[in-house]
Amino acid sequence: MDLSPIWLTIRLAAVTTAILLVVGTPAAWWLARTRFRFKAAIEALIAMPIVLPPTVLGFYLLIAMGPHSFPGSVWQAVFGEPLAFTFTGLVIGSILYSMPFVVQPIQNAFEGMGSQPLEIAATLRASPMDRFFSIALPYARRGIITASTIGFAHTVGEFGVVLMIGGNIPGKTRVLSIAIYDHVEALEYRAAHWLSAGLIVFAFSVLLAVYIINRRWAVRP
């Protein structure tokens, strides 16, 4: 059995999750603290991949990454290769598709903290940066762990988005979900069973770990 789709999927999920944590944590903090008039519209925009069919998101991303679009043409002019049907394109699509699964848990954790701990720290002359790193982030650790694990697992299970913008190029864009689809189409059910059963075990293990960690931290004083 070709194991390259497994390693490619793990690499894609790891890179996507790392970028989402770097980008999504400040975004979640801003959404939790801001009184911006159009906050609800921004939250709805971030949450759209939850209800939007993946093929719709993938279709418009494919158009945006094409050589005739502004982003696609600029990318090709700078890097000398198209953005679509590349690993970089898969990362961009995965970031957009998994963003709500990372931003929302962290935002909920920040909102659950309230303003009192930050106000107390402010009276002790702690700077906004100190308050964020010494108070907000430790308090939101459960949300951050939940976001990272769910974001990673969600990226591993992607199909529609990666198929639209990445195609099925072995060793380059052929991720695990597409490999399963290929095995089923070729009536190679034994290989499809192995990969599918592995994903089931992985999904259960990830969710179990999240529940156990959150429950243990919930009982801590």
PDB file of C-alpha atoms in Angstrom:
ATOM      1  CA  MET A   1       0.000   0.000   0.000  1.00  0.00           C
ATOM      2  CA  ASP A   2       1.237   3.477  -0.904  1.00  0.00           C
ATOM      3  CA  LEU A   3       1.743   5.388   2.355  1.00  0.00           C
ATOM      4  CA  SER A   4       2.520   8.739   0.750  1.00  0.00           C
ATOM      5  CA  PRO A   5      -1.112  10.011   1.117  1.00  0.00           C
ATOM      6  CA  ILE A   6      -0.876   9.407   4.869  1.00  0.00           C
ATOM      7  CA  TRP A   7       2.337  11.386   5.296  1.00  0.00           C
ATOM      8  CA  LEU A   8       1.078  14.135   3.000  1.00  0.00           C
ATOM      9  CA  THR A   9      -2.143  14.399   5.005  1.00  0.00           C
ATOM     10  CA  ILE A  10      -0.265  14.582   8.307  1.00  0.00           C
ATOM     11  CA  ARG A  11       2.025  17.261   6.899  1.00  0.00           C
ATOM     12  CA  LEU A  12      -0.926  19.255   5.560  1.00  0.00           C
ATOM     13  CA  ALA A  13      -2.816  19.015   8.862  1.00  0.00           C
ATOM     14  CA  ALA A  14       0.245  19.988  10.904  1.00  0.00           C
ATOM     15  CA  VAL A  15       1.092  23.030   8.771  1.00  0.00           C
ATOM     16  CA  THR A  16      -2.551  24.137   8.622  1.00  0.00           C
ATOM     17  CA  THR A  17      -3.064  23.798  12.368  1.00  0.00           C
ATOM     18  CA  ALA A  18       0.128  25.682  13.189  1.00  0.00           C
ATOM     19  CA  ILE A  19      -0.818  28.594  10.940  1.00  0.00           C
ATOM     20  CA  LEU A  20      -4.374  28.639  12.240  1.00  0.00           C
ATOM     21  CA  LEU A  21      -3.189  28.821  15.844  1.00  0.00           C
ATOM     22  CA  VAL A  22      -0.880  31.727  15.035  1.00  0.00           C
ATOM     23  CA  VAL A  23      -3.566  33.586  13.076  1.00  0.00           C
ATOM     24  CA  GLY A  24      -6.700  32.360  14.835  1.00  0.00           C
ATOM     25  CA  THR A  25      -5.679  33.045  18.428  1.00  0.00           C
ATOM     26  CA  PRO A  26      -5.312  36.838  17.987  1.00  0.00           C
ATOM     27  CA  ALA A  27      -8.484  36.836  15.879  1.00  0.00           C
ATOM     28  CA  ALA A  28     -10.377  34.977  18.607  1.00  0.00           C
ATOM     29  CA  TRP A  29      -9.032  37.395  21.230  1.00  0.00           C
ATOM     30  CA  TRP A  30     -10.167  40.374  19.188  1.00  0.00           C
ATOM     31  CA  LEU A  31     -13.612  38.883  18.607  1.00  0.00           C
ATOM     32  CA  ALA A  32     -13.979  38.101  22.306  1.00  0.00           C
ATOM     33  CA  ARG A  33     -13.059  41.634  23.385  1.00  0.00           C
ATOM     34  CA  THR A  34     -14.245  43.931  20.619  1.00  0.00           C
ATOM     35  CA  ARG A  35     -17.451  45.935  20.457  1.00  0.00           C
ATOM     36  CA  PHE A  36     -17.120  46.453  16.744  1.00  0.00           C
ATOM     37  CA  ARG A  37     -20.444  47.211  15.098  1.00  0.00           C
ATOM     38  CA  PHE A  38     -20.121  44.486  12.480  1.00  0.00           C
ATOM     39  CA  LYS A  39     -18.698  41.808  14.771  1.00  0.00           C
ATOM     40  CA  ALA A  40     -21.613  39.465  14.027  1.00  0.00           C
ATOM     41  CA  ALA A  41     -20.956  39.710  10.290  1.00  0.00           C
ATOM     42  CA  ILE A  42     -17.291  38.808  10.780  1.00  0.00           C
ATOM     43  CA  GLU A  43     -18.237  35.853  13.006  1.00  0.00           C
ATOM     44  CA  ALA A  44     -20.712  34.676  10.383  1.00  0.00           C
ATOM     45  CA  LEU A  45     -18.059  34.976   7.661  1.00  0.00           C
ATOM     46  CA  ILE A  46     -15.589  32.896   9.676  1.00  0.00           C
ATOM     47  CA  ALA A  47     -18.257  30.278  10.435  1.00  0.00           C
ATOM     48  CA  MET A  48     -19.456  29.901   6.832  1.00  0.00           C
ATOM     49  CA  PRO A  49     -17.357  26.774   6.079  1.00  0.00           C
ATOM     50  CA  ILE A  50     -19.398  24.929   8.725  1.00  0.00           C
ATOM     51  CA  VAL A  51     -22.581  25.153   6.640  1.00  0.00           C
ATOM     52  CA  LEU A  52     -21.174  25.834   3.175  1.00  0.00           C
ATOM     53  CA  PRO A  53     -20.722  22.772   0.925  1.00  0.00           C
ATOM     54  CA  PRO A  54     -16.982  22.102   0.584  1.00  0.00           C
ATOM     55  CA  THR A  55     -17.272  21.933  -3.197  1.00  0.00           C
ATOM     56  CA  VAL A  56     -18.627  25.497  -3.272  1.00  0.00           C
ATOM     57  CA  LEU A  57     -15.709  26.818  -1.249  1.00  0.00           C
ATOM     58  CA  GLY A  58     -13.300  24.726  -3.313  1.00  0.00           C
ATOM     59  CA  PHE A  59     -14.773  25.968  -6.580  1.00  0.00           C
ATOM     60  CA  TYR A  60     -14.316  29.646  -5.756  1.00  0.00           C
ATOM     61  CA  LEU A  61     -10.877  29.015  -4.322  1.00  0.00           C
ATOM     62  CA  LEU A  62      -9.955  27.266  -7.553  1.00  0.00           C
ATOM     63  CA  ILE A  63     -11.069  30.323  -9.511  1.00  0.00           C
ATOM     64  CA  ALA A  64      -9.162  32.642  -7.170  1.00  0.00           C
ATOM     65  CA  MET A  65      -6.011  30.534  -7.514  1.00  0.00           C
ATOM     66  CA  GLY A  66      -6.240  30.230 -11.287  1.00  0.00           C
ATOM     67  CA  PRO A  67      -3.710  31.920 -13.563  1.00  0.00           C
ATOM     68  CA  HIS A  68      -6.331  34.369 -14.864  1.00  0.00           C
ATOM     69  CA  SER A  69      -7.218  35.749 -11.419  1.00  0.00           C
ATOM     70  CA  PHE A  70      -5.286  38.506  -9.715  1.00  0.00           C
ATOM     71  CA  PRO A  71      -3.995  36.402  -6.774  1.00  0.00           C
ATOM     72  CA  GLY A  72      -3.169  33.476  -9.022  1.00  0.00           C
ATOM     73  CA  SER A  73      -1.387  35.559 -11.631  1.00  0.00           C
ATOM     74  CA  VAL A  74       0.645  37.442  -9.007  1.00  0.00           C
ATOM     75  CA  TRP A  75       1.665  34.186  -7.336  1.00  0.00           C
ATOM     76  CA  GLN A  76       2.727  32.636 -10.633  1.00  0.00           C
ATOM     77  CA  ALA A  77       4.678  35.746 -11.600  1.00  0.00           C
ATOM     78  CA  VAL A  78       6.548  35.785  -8.277  1.00  0.00           C
ATOM     79  CA  PHE A  79       7.144  32.075  -7.717  1.00  0.00           C
ATOM     80  CA  GLY A  80       7.024  30.771 -11.277  1.00  0.00           C
ATOM     81  CA  GLU A  81       4.376  28.128 -10.647  1.00  0.00           C
ATOM     82  CA  PRO A  82       0.576  28.076 -10.371  1.00  0.00           C
ATOM     83  CA  LEU A  83      -1.054  28.221  -6.979  1.00  0.00           C
ATOM     84  CA  ALA A  84      -3.758  25.675  -7.758  1.00  0.00           C
ATOM     85  CA  PHE A  85      -2.912  21.957  -7.690  1.00  0.00           C
ATOM     86  CA  THR A  86       0.029  22.510  -5.330  1.00  0.00           C
ATOM     87  CA  PHE A  87       0.654  21.804  -1.659  1.00  0.00           C
ATOM     88  CA  THR A  88       0.594  25.546  -0.946  1.00  0.00           C
ATOM     89  CA  GLY A  89      -2.851  25.756  -2.497  1.00  0.00           C
ATOM     90  CA  LEU A  90      -3.996  22.883  -0.284  1.00  0.00           C
ATOM     91  CA  VAL A  91      -2.716  24.735   2.787  1.00  0.00           C
ATOM     92  CA  ILE A  92      -4.601  27.911   1.860  1.00  0.00           C
ATOM     93  CA  GLY A  93      -7.812  26.002   1.249  1.00  0.00           C
ATOM     94  CA  SER A  94      -7.414  24.005   4.457  1.00  0.00           C
ATOM     95  CA  ILE A  95      -6.852  27.169   6.495  1.00  0.00           C
ATOM     96  CA  LEU A  96     -10.077  28.713   5.245  1.00  0.00           C
ATOM     97  CA  TYR A  97     -12.032  25.460   5.598  1.00  0.00           C
ATOM     98  CA  SER A  98     -10.858  24.665   9.144  1.00  0.00           C
ATOM     99  CA  MET A  99     -10.759  28.221  10.492  1.00  0.00           C
ATOM    100  CA  PRO A 100     -14.078  28.147  12.416  1.00  0.00           C
ATOM    101  CA  PHE A 101     -13.054  24.931  14.170  1.00  0.00           C
ATOM    102  CA  VAL A 102     -10.017  26.722  15.586  1.00  0.00           C
ATOM    103  CA  VAL A 103     -11.279  30.271  16.126  1.00  0.00           C
ATOM    104  CA  GLN A 104     -14.585  29.449  17.815  1.00  0.00           C
ATOM    105  CA  PRO A 105     -13.285  27.258  20.695  1.00  0.00           C
ATOM    106  CA  ILE A 106     -10.564  29.777  21.507  1.00  0.00           C
ATOM    107  CA  GLN A 107     -13.019  32.676  21.316  1.00  0.00           C
ATOM    108  CA  ASN A 108     -15.416  30.867  23.661  1.00  0.00           C
ATOM    109  CA  ALA A 109     -12.567  30.275  26.107  1.00  0.00           C
ATOM    110  CA  PHE A 110     -11.600  33.950  26.075  1.00  0.00           C
ATOM    111  CA  GLU A 111     -15.208  35.036  26.537  1.00  0.00           C
ATOM    112  CA  GLY A 112     -15.640  32.625  29.452  1.00  0.00           C
ATOM    113  CA  MET A 113     -12.787  34.310  31.279  1.00  0.00           C
ATOM    114  CA  GLY A 114     -14.682  37.557  31.741  1.00  0.00           C
ATOM    115  CA  SER A 115     -13.050  40.924  32.305  1.00  0.00           C
ATOM    116  CA  GLN A 116     -12.339  40.798  36.031  1.00  0.00           C
ATOM    117  CA  PRO A 117      -8.918  39.019  35.888  1.00  0.00           C
ATOM    118  CA  LEU A 118      -7.727  41.474  33.248  1.00  0.00           C
ATOM    119  CA  GLU A 119      -8.974  44.456  35.223  1.00  0.00           C
ATOM    120  CA  ILE A 120      -7.153  43.252  38.332  1.00  0.00           C
ATOM    121  CA  ALA A 121      -3.958  42.800  36.308  1.00  0.00           C
ATOM    122  CA  ALA A 122      -4.385  46.297  34.888  1.00  0.00           C
ATOM    123  CA  THR A 123      -4.548  47.761  38.377  1.00  0.00           C
ATOM    124  CA  LEU A 124      -1.181  46.075  39.007  1.00  0.00           C
ATOM    125  CA  ARG A 125       0.189  47.961  35.980  1.00  0.00           C
ATOM    126  CA  ALA A 126       0.411  44.940  33.721  1.00  0.00           C
ATOM    127  CA  SER A 127       0.627  45.947  30.069  1.00  0.00           C
ATOM    128  CA  PRO A 128      -1.946  44.667  27.555  1.00  0.00           C
ATOM    129  CA  MET A 129       0.667  42.274  26.170  1.00  0.00           C
ATOM    130  CA  ASP A 130       1.469  40.954  29.651  1.00  0.00           C
ATOM    131  CA  ARG A 131      -2.210  40.468  30.378  1.00  0.00           C
ATOM    132  CA  PHE A 132      -2.663  38.526  27.171  1.00  0.00           C
ATOM    133  CA  PHE A 133       0.281  36.156  27.649  1.00  0.00           C
ATOM    134  CA  SER A 134       0.219  35.750  31.425  1.00  0.00           C
ATOM    135  CA  ILE A 135      -3.537  35.651  32.032  1.00  0.00           C
ATOM    136  CA  ALA A 136      -5.613  35.192  28.869  1.00  0.00           C
ATOM    137  CA  LEU A 137      -3.582  32.446  27.192  1.00  0.00           C
ATOM    138  CA  PRO A 138      -3.197  30.236  30.299  1.00  0.00           C
ATOM    139  CA  TYR A 139      -6.890  30.614  31.039  1.00  0.00           C
ATOM    140  CA  ALA A 140      -7.815  29.628  27.475  1.00  0.00           C
ATOM    141  CA  ARG A 141      -5.538  26.570  27.350  1.00  0.00           C
ATOM    142  CA  ARG A 142      -8.471  24.156  27.225  1.00  0.00           C
ATOM    143  CA  GLY A 143      -9.956  26.005  24.290  1.00  0.00           C
ATOM    144  CA  ILE A 144      -6.586  26.141  22.541  1.00  0.00           C
ATOM    145  CA  ILE A 145      -6.019  22.400  22.943  1.00  0.00           C
ATOM    146  CA  THR A 146      -9.549  21.689  21.747  1.00  0.00           C
ATOM    147  CA  ALA A 147      -9.071  24.001  18.778  1.00  0.00           C
ATOM    148  CA  SER A 148      -5.732  22.497  17.781  1.00  0.00           C
ATOM    149  CA  THR A 149      -6.912  18.887  17.996  1.00  0.00           C
ATOM    150  CA  ILE A 150     -10.235  19.480  16.259  1.00  0.00           C
ATOM    151  CA  GLY A 151      -8.576  21.661  13.617  1.00  0.00           C
ATOM    152  CA  PHE A 152      -5.957  18.981  12.948  1.00  0.00           C
ATOM    153  CA  ALA A 153      -8.555  16.211  12.758  1.00  0.00           C
ATOM    154  CA  HIS A 154     -10.858  18.276  10.565  1.00  0.00           C
ATOM    155  CA  THR A 155      -8.039  18.923   8.108  1.00  0.00           C
ATOM    156  CA  VAL A 156      -7.193  15.217   8.012  1.00  0.00           C
ATOM    157  CA  GLY A 157     -10.791  14.445   7.008  1.00  0.00           C
ATOM    158  CA  GLU A 158     -11.060  17.029   4.227  1.00  0.00           C
ATOM    159  CA  PHE A 159     -12.275  15.873   0.828  1.00  0.00           C
ATOM    160  CA  GLY A 160     -14.303  18.313  -1.248  1.00  0.00           C
ATOM    161  CA  VAL A 161     -12.058  21.358  -0.863  1.00  0.00           C
ATOM    162  CA  VAL A 162      -8.783  19.517  -1.439  1.00  0.00           C
ATOM    163  CA  LEU A 163     -10.211  17.658  -4.420  1.00  0.00           C
ATOM    164  CA  MET A 164     -11.321  20.889  -6.093  1.00  0.00           C
ATOM    165  CA  ILE A 165      -8.135  22.890  -5.581  1.00  0.00           C
ATOM    166  CA  GLY A 166      -5.572  20.091  -5.431  1.00  0.00           C
ATOM    167  CA  GLY A 167      -6.846  17.434  -7.766  1.00  0.00           C
ATOM    168  CA  ASN A 168      -5.338  13.993  -7.405  1.00  0.00           C
ATOM    169  CA  ILE A 169      -1.593  14.233  -8.018  1.00  0.00           C
ATOM    170  CA  PRO A 170       0.291  11.331  -6.345  1.00  0.00           C
ATOM    171  CA  GLY A 171       2.917  12.519  -3.901  1.00  0.00           C
ATOM    172  CA  LYS A 172       1.852  16.150  -4.285  1.00  0.00           C
ATOM    173  CA  THR A 173      -1.867  16.653  -3.601  1.00  0.00           C
ATOM    174  CA  ARG A 174      -3.246  13.120  -3.171  1.00  0.00           C
ATOM    175  CA  VAL A 175      -4.271  13.183   0.469  1.00  0.00           C
ATOM    176  CA  LEU A 176      -5.800  10.379   2.500  1.00  0.00           C
ATOM    177  CA  SER A 177      -9.472  11.069   1.808  1.00  0.00           C
ATOM    178  CA  ILE A 178      -8.847  11.165  -1.937  1.00  0.00           C
ATOM    179  CA  ALA A 179      -6.805   7.954  -1.746  1.00  0.00           C
ATOM    180  CA  ILE A 180      -9.783   6.216  -0.110  1.00  0.00           C
ATOM    181  CA  TYR A 181     -12.062   7.474  -2.870  1.00  0.00           C
ATOM    182  CA  ASP A 182      -9.641   6.176  -5.503  1.00  0.00           C
ATOM    183  CA  HIS A 183      -9.503   2.731  -3.886  1.00  0.00           C
ATOM    184  CA  VAL A 184     -13.296   2.517  -3.807  1.00  0.00           C
ATOM    185  CA  GLU A 185     -13.555   3.567  -7.446  1.00  0.00           C
ATOM    186  CA  ALA A 186     -11.008   0.886  -8.378  1.00  0.00           C
ATOM    187  CA  LEU A 187     -12.942  -1.691  -6.297  1.00  0.00           C
ATOM    188  CA  GLU A 188      -9.906  -2.070  -4.039  1.00  0.00           C
ATOM    189  CA  TYR A 189     -12.010  -2.478  -0.946  1.00  0.00           C
ATOM    190  CA  ARG A 190      -9.295  -4.045   1.187  1.00  0.00           C
ATOM    191  CA  ALA A 191      -7.083  -0.954   0.912  1.00  0.00           C
ATOM    192  CA  ALA A 192     -10.103   1.320   1.393  1.00  0.00           C
ATOM    193  CA  HIS A 193     -11.039  -0.618   4.535  1.00  0.00           C
ATOM    194  CA  TRP A 194      -7.573  -0.215   6.028  1.00  0.00           C
ATOM    195  CA  LEU A 195      -7.429   3.519   5.422  1.00  0.00           C
ATOM    196  CA  SER A 196     -11.044   4.131   6.472  1.00  0.00           C
ATOM    197  CA  ALA A 197     -10.694   2.082   9.658  1.00  0.00           C
ATOM    198  CA  GLY A 198      -7.540   4.005  10.481  1.00  0.00           C
ATOM    199  CA  LEU A 199      -9.413   7.298  10.135  1.00  0.00           C
ATOM    200  CA  ILE A 200     -12.212   6.033  12.384  1.00  0.00           C
ATOM    201  CA  VAL A 201      -9.729   5.049  15.091  1.00  0.00           C
ATOM    202  CA  PHE A 202      -7.929   8.372  14.678  1.00  0.00           C
ATOM    203  CA  ALA A 203     -11.140  10.409  14.944  1.00  0.00           C
ATOM    204  CA  PHE A 204     -12.278   8.522  18.051  1.00  0.00           C
ATOM    205  CA  SER A 205      -8.856   8.860  19.696  1.00  0.00           C
ATOM    206  CA  VAL A 206      -8.732  12.609  19.045  1.00  0.00           C
ATOM    207  CA  LEU A 207     -12.191  13.242  20.472  1.00  0.00           C
ATOM    208  CA  LEU A 208     -11.549  10.988  23.453  1.00  0.00           C
ATOM    209  CA  ALA A 209      -8.318  12.825  24.229  1.00  0.00           C
ATOM    210  CA  VAL A 210     -10.073  16.196  24.050  1.00  0.00           C
ATOM    211  CA  TYR A 211     -12.835  15.104  26.428  1.00  0.00           C
ATOM    212  CA  ILE A 212     -10.405  13.544  28.901  1.00  0.00           C
ATOM    213  CA  ILE A 213      -8.087  16.565  28.974  1.00  0.00           C
ATOM    214  CA  ASN A 214     -10.954  19.040  29.339  1.00  0.00           C
ATOM    215  CA  ARG A 215     -12.592  16.984  32.078  1.00  0.00           C
ATOM    216  CA  ARG A 216      -9.358  16.701  34.071  1.00  0.00           C
ATOM    217  CA  TRP A 217      -8.696  20.406  33.841  1.00  0.00           C
ATOM    218  CA  ALA A 218     -12.292  21.190  34.727  1.00  0.00           C
ATOM    219  CA  VAL A 219     -11.902  19.542  38.160  1.00  0.00           C
ATOM    220  CA  ARG A 220      -8.652  21.358  38.970  1.00  0.00           C
ATOM    221  CA  PRO A 221      -8.992  24.091  41.625  1.00  0.00           C
TER     222      PRO A 221
END
